[in-house]
């Protein structure tokens, strides 16, 4: 019979806890249409499907893609449909990735 060292069980338990915490801290997703953009403040407002306005702040390393091409925040237009991956920082929603569809 193989005997495992006594320290292996606590290490495995810690790994499971850390793994679950990472999932809980993962980015959330929101969808909607651009209502307004303030590139100077690096923020934008999106109206979701429930007509609720959500204000996002752009992360310094965040990416915005339109037709598989990287664009800047000031290139977004009112009415663009967006899918945003974001993280919460207190009351703020920090956009990490934005996928834009323009019709």
mmCIF file of C-alpha atoms in Angstrom:
data_model
loop_
_atom_site.group_PDB
_atom_site.id
_atom_site.type_symbol
_atom_site.label_atom_id
_atom_site.label_comp_id
_atom_site.label_asym_id
_atom_site.label_seq_id
_atom_site.Cartn_x
_atom_site.Cartn_y
_atom_site.Cartn_z
ATOM 1 C CA UNK A 1 0.000 0.000 0.000
ATOM 2 C CA UNK A 2 1.249 3.482 -0.888
ATOM 3 C CA UNK A 3 1.382 5.991 1.968
ATOM 4 C CA UNK A 4 1.121 9.664 1.209
ATOM 5 C CA UNK A 5 2.876 12.267 3.319
ATOM 6 C CA UNK A 6 0.624 13.975 5.892
ATOM 7 C CA UNK A 7 1.136 17.410 4.287
ATOM 8 C CA UNK A 8 -0.335 16.379 0.909
ATOM 9 C CA UNK A 9 -4.009 16.511 2.042
ATOM 10 C CA UNK A 10 -3.899 20.149 3.298
ATOM 11 C CA UNK A 11 -2.056 21.199 0.128
ATOM 12 C CA UNK A 12 -4.694 19.563 -2.088
ATOM 13 C CA UNK A 13 -7.500 21.168 -0.055
ATOM 14 C CA UNK A 14 -5.843 24.579 -0.433
ATOM 15 C CA UNK A 15 -5.527 24.048 -4.192
ATOM 16 C CA UNK A 16 -9.256 23.305 -4.445
ATOM 17 C CA UNK A 17 -10.164 26.431 -2.444
ATOM 18 C CA UNK A 18 -7.882 28.636 -4.563
ATOM 19 C CA UNK A 19 -9.330 27.141 -7.752
ATOM 20 C CA UNK A 20 -12.903 27.843 -6.673
ATOM 21 C CA UNK A 21 -12.003 31.390 -5.635
ATOM 22 C CA UNK A 22 -10.575 32.038 -9.104
ATOM 23 C CA UNK A 23 -13.869 30.995 -10.678
ATOM 24 C CA UNK A 24 -15.812 33.332 -8.387
ATOM 25 C CA UNK A 25 -13.543 36.255 -9.273
ATOM 26 C CA UNK A 26 -13.809 35.643 -13.011
ATOM 27 C CA UNK A 27 -15.120 38.353 -15.290
ATOM 28 C CA UNK A 28 -18.855 38.863 -15.672
ATOM 29 C CA UNK A 29 -20.598 39.551 -18.985
ATOM 30 C CA UNK A 30 -23.098 42.208 -20.014
ATOM 31 C CA UNK A 31 -24.797 42.890 -23.366
ATOM 32 C CA UNK A 32 -26.548 45.956 -24.680
ATOM 33 C CA UNK A 33 -26.345 49.024 -26.902
ATOM 34 C CA UNK A 34 -24.011 51.969 -26.518
ATOM 35 C CA UNK A 35 -25.880 54.992 -25.167
ATOM 36 C CA UNK A 36 -22.919 57.356 -24.757
ATOM 37 C CA UNK A 37 -19.111 57.392 -24.728
ATOM 38 C CA UNK A 38 -16.801 59.735 -22.832
ATOM 39 C CA UNK A 39 -13.330 58.819 -24.081
ATOM 40 C CA UNK A 40 -11.648 61.518 -21.957
ATOM 41 C CA UNK A 41 -12.943 59.891 -18.770
ATOM 42 C CA UNK A 42 -12.493 56.400 -20.281
ATOM 43 C CA UNK A 43 -16.099 55.500 -19.566
ATOM 44 C CA UNK A 44 -19.213 54.582 -21.507
ATOM 45 C CA UNK A 45 -22.874 53.871 -20.844
ATOM 46 C CA UNK A 46 -24.694 50.813 -22.186
ATOM 47 C CA UNK A 47 -28.453 50.227 -22.154
ATOM 48 C CA UNK A 48 -29.188 46.548 -21.527
ATOM 49 C CA UNK A 49 -32.179 44.503 -22.711
ATOM 50 C CA UNK A 50 -34.172 45.607 -19.632
ATOM 51 C CA UNK A 51 -33.652 49.306 -20.542
ATOM 52 C CA UNK A 52 -31.283 49.708 -17.599
ATOM 53 C CA UNK A 53 -28.295 52.022 -18.091
ATOM 54 C CA UNK A 54 -24.958 50.551 -17.002
ATOM 55 C CA UNK A 55 -21.833 52.728 -16.697
ATOM 56 C CA UNK A 56 -18.508 51.048 -17.416
ATOM 57 C CA UNK A 57 -14.965 52.296 -16.950
ATOM 58 C CA UNK A 58 -12.401 51.091 -19.475
ATOM 59 C CA UNK A 59 -9.459 49.149 -18.076
ATOM 60 C CA UNK A 60 -6.054 50.520 -19.118
ATOM 61 C CA UNK A 61 -5.218 47.156 -20.713
ATOM 62 C CA UNK A 62 -8.739 46.451 -21.995
ATOM 63 C CA UNK A 63 -9.377 45.490 -25.628
ATOM 64 C CA UNK A 64 -12.147 46.616 -27.945
ATOM 65 C CA UNK A 65 -12.786 44.687 -31.160
ATOM 66 C CA UNK A 66 -15.011 45.626 -34.086
ATOM 67 C CA UNK A 67 -15.160 43.221 -37.048
ATOM 68 C CA UNK A 68 -12.129 41.323 -35.670
ATOM 69 C CA UNK A 69 -10.118 44.547 -35.657
ATOM 70 C CA UNK A 70 -8.899 46.316 -32.523
ATOM 71 C CA UNK A 71 -10.356 49.830 -32.131
ATOM 72 C CA UNK A 72 -10.250 52.625 -29.552
ATOM 73 C CA UNK A 73 -12.974 53.695 -27.153
ATOM 74 C CA UNK A 74 -13.688 56.927 -29.038
ATOM 75 C CA UNK A 75 -14.553 54.880 -32.149
ATOM 76 C CA UNK A 76 -17.658 53.420 -30.499
ATOM 77 C CA UNK A 77 -20.933 54.946 -31.687
ATOM 78 C CA UNK A 78 -24.347 55.324 -30.129
ATOM 79 C CA UNK A 79 -26.430 52.260 -31.009
ATOM 80 C CA UNK A 80 -23.485 49.861 -31.417
ATOM 81 C CA UNK A 81 -24.343 46.474 -29.960
ATOM 82 C CA UNK A 82 -21.723 45.340 -27.468
ATOM 83 C CA UNK A 83 -20.805 42.380 -25.316
ATOM 84 C CA UNK A 84 -18.651 43.407 -22.370
ATOM 85 C CA UNK A 85 -16.531 41.247 -20.109
ATOM 86 C CA UNK A 86 -15.968 43.174 -16.906
ATOM 87 C CA UNK A 87 -14.932 42.917 -13.297
ATOM 88 C CA UNK A 88 -16.413 44.748 -10.357
ATOM 89 C CA UNK A 89 -14.203 47.016 -8.279
ATOM 90 C CA UNK A 90 -16.419 48.176 -5.445
ATOM 91 C CA UNK A 91 -19.310 49.981 -7.147
ATOM 92 C CA UNK A 92 -17.436 50.383 -10.455
ATOM 93 C CA UNK A 93 -17.636 48.025 -13.410
ATOM 94 C CA UNK A 94 -14.253 47.806 -15.139
ATOM 95 C CA UNK A 95 -14.463 46.694 -18.785
ATOM 96 C CA UNK A 96 -11.732 44.234 -19.718
ATOM 97 C CA UNK A 97 -12.939 43.220 -23.182
ATOM 98 C CA UNK A 98 -15.578 44.645 -25.512
ATOM 99 C CA UNK A 99 -16.860 42.983 -28.679
ATOM 100 C CA UNK A 100 -18.732 45.417 -30.922
ATOM 101 C CA UNK A 101 -21.306 44.726 -33.655
ATOM 102 C CA UNK A 102 -22.271 47.625 -35.858
ATOM 103 C CA UNK A 103 -25.394 47.386 -37.959
#
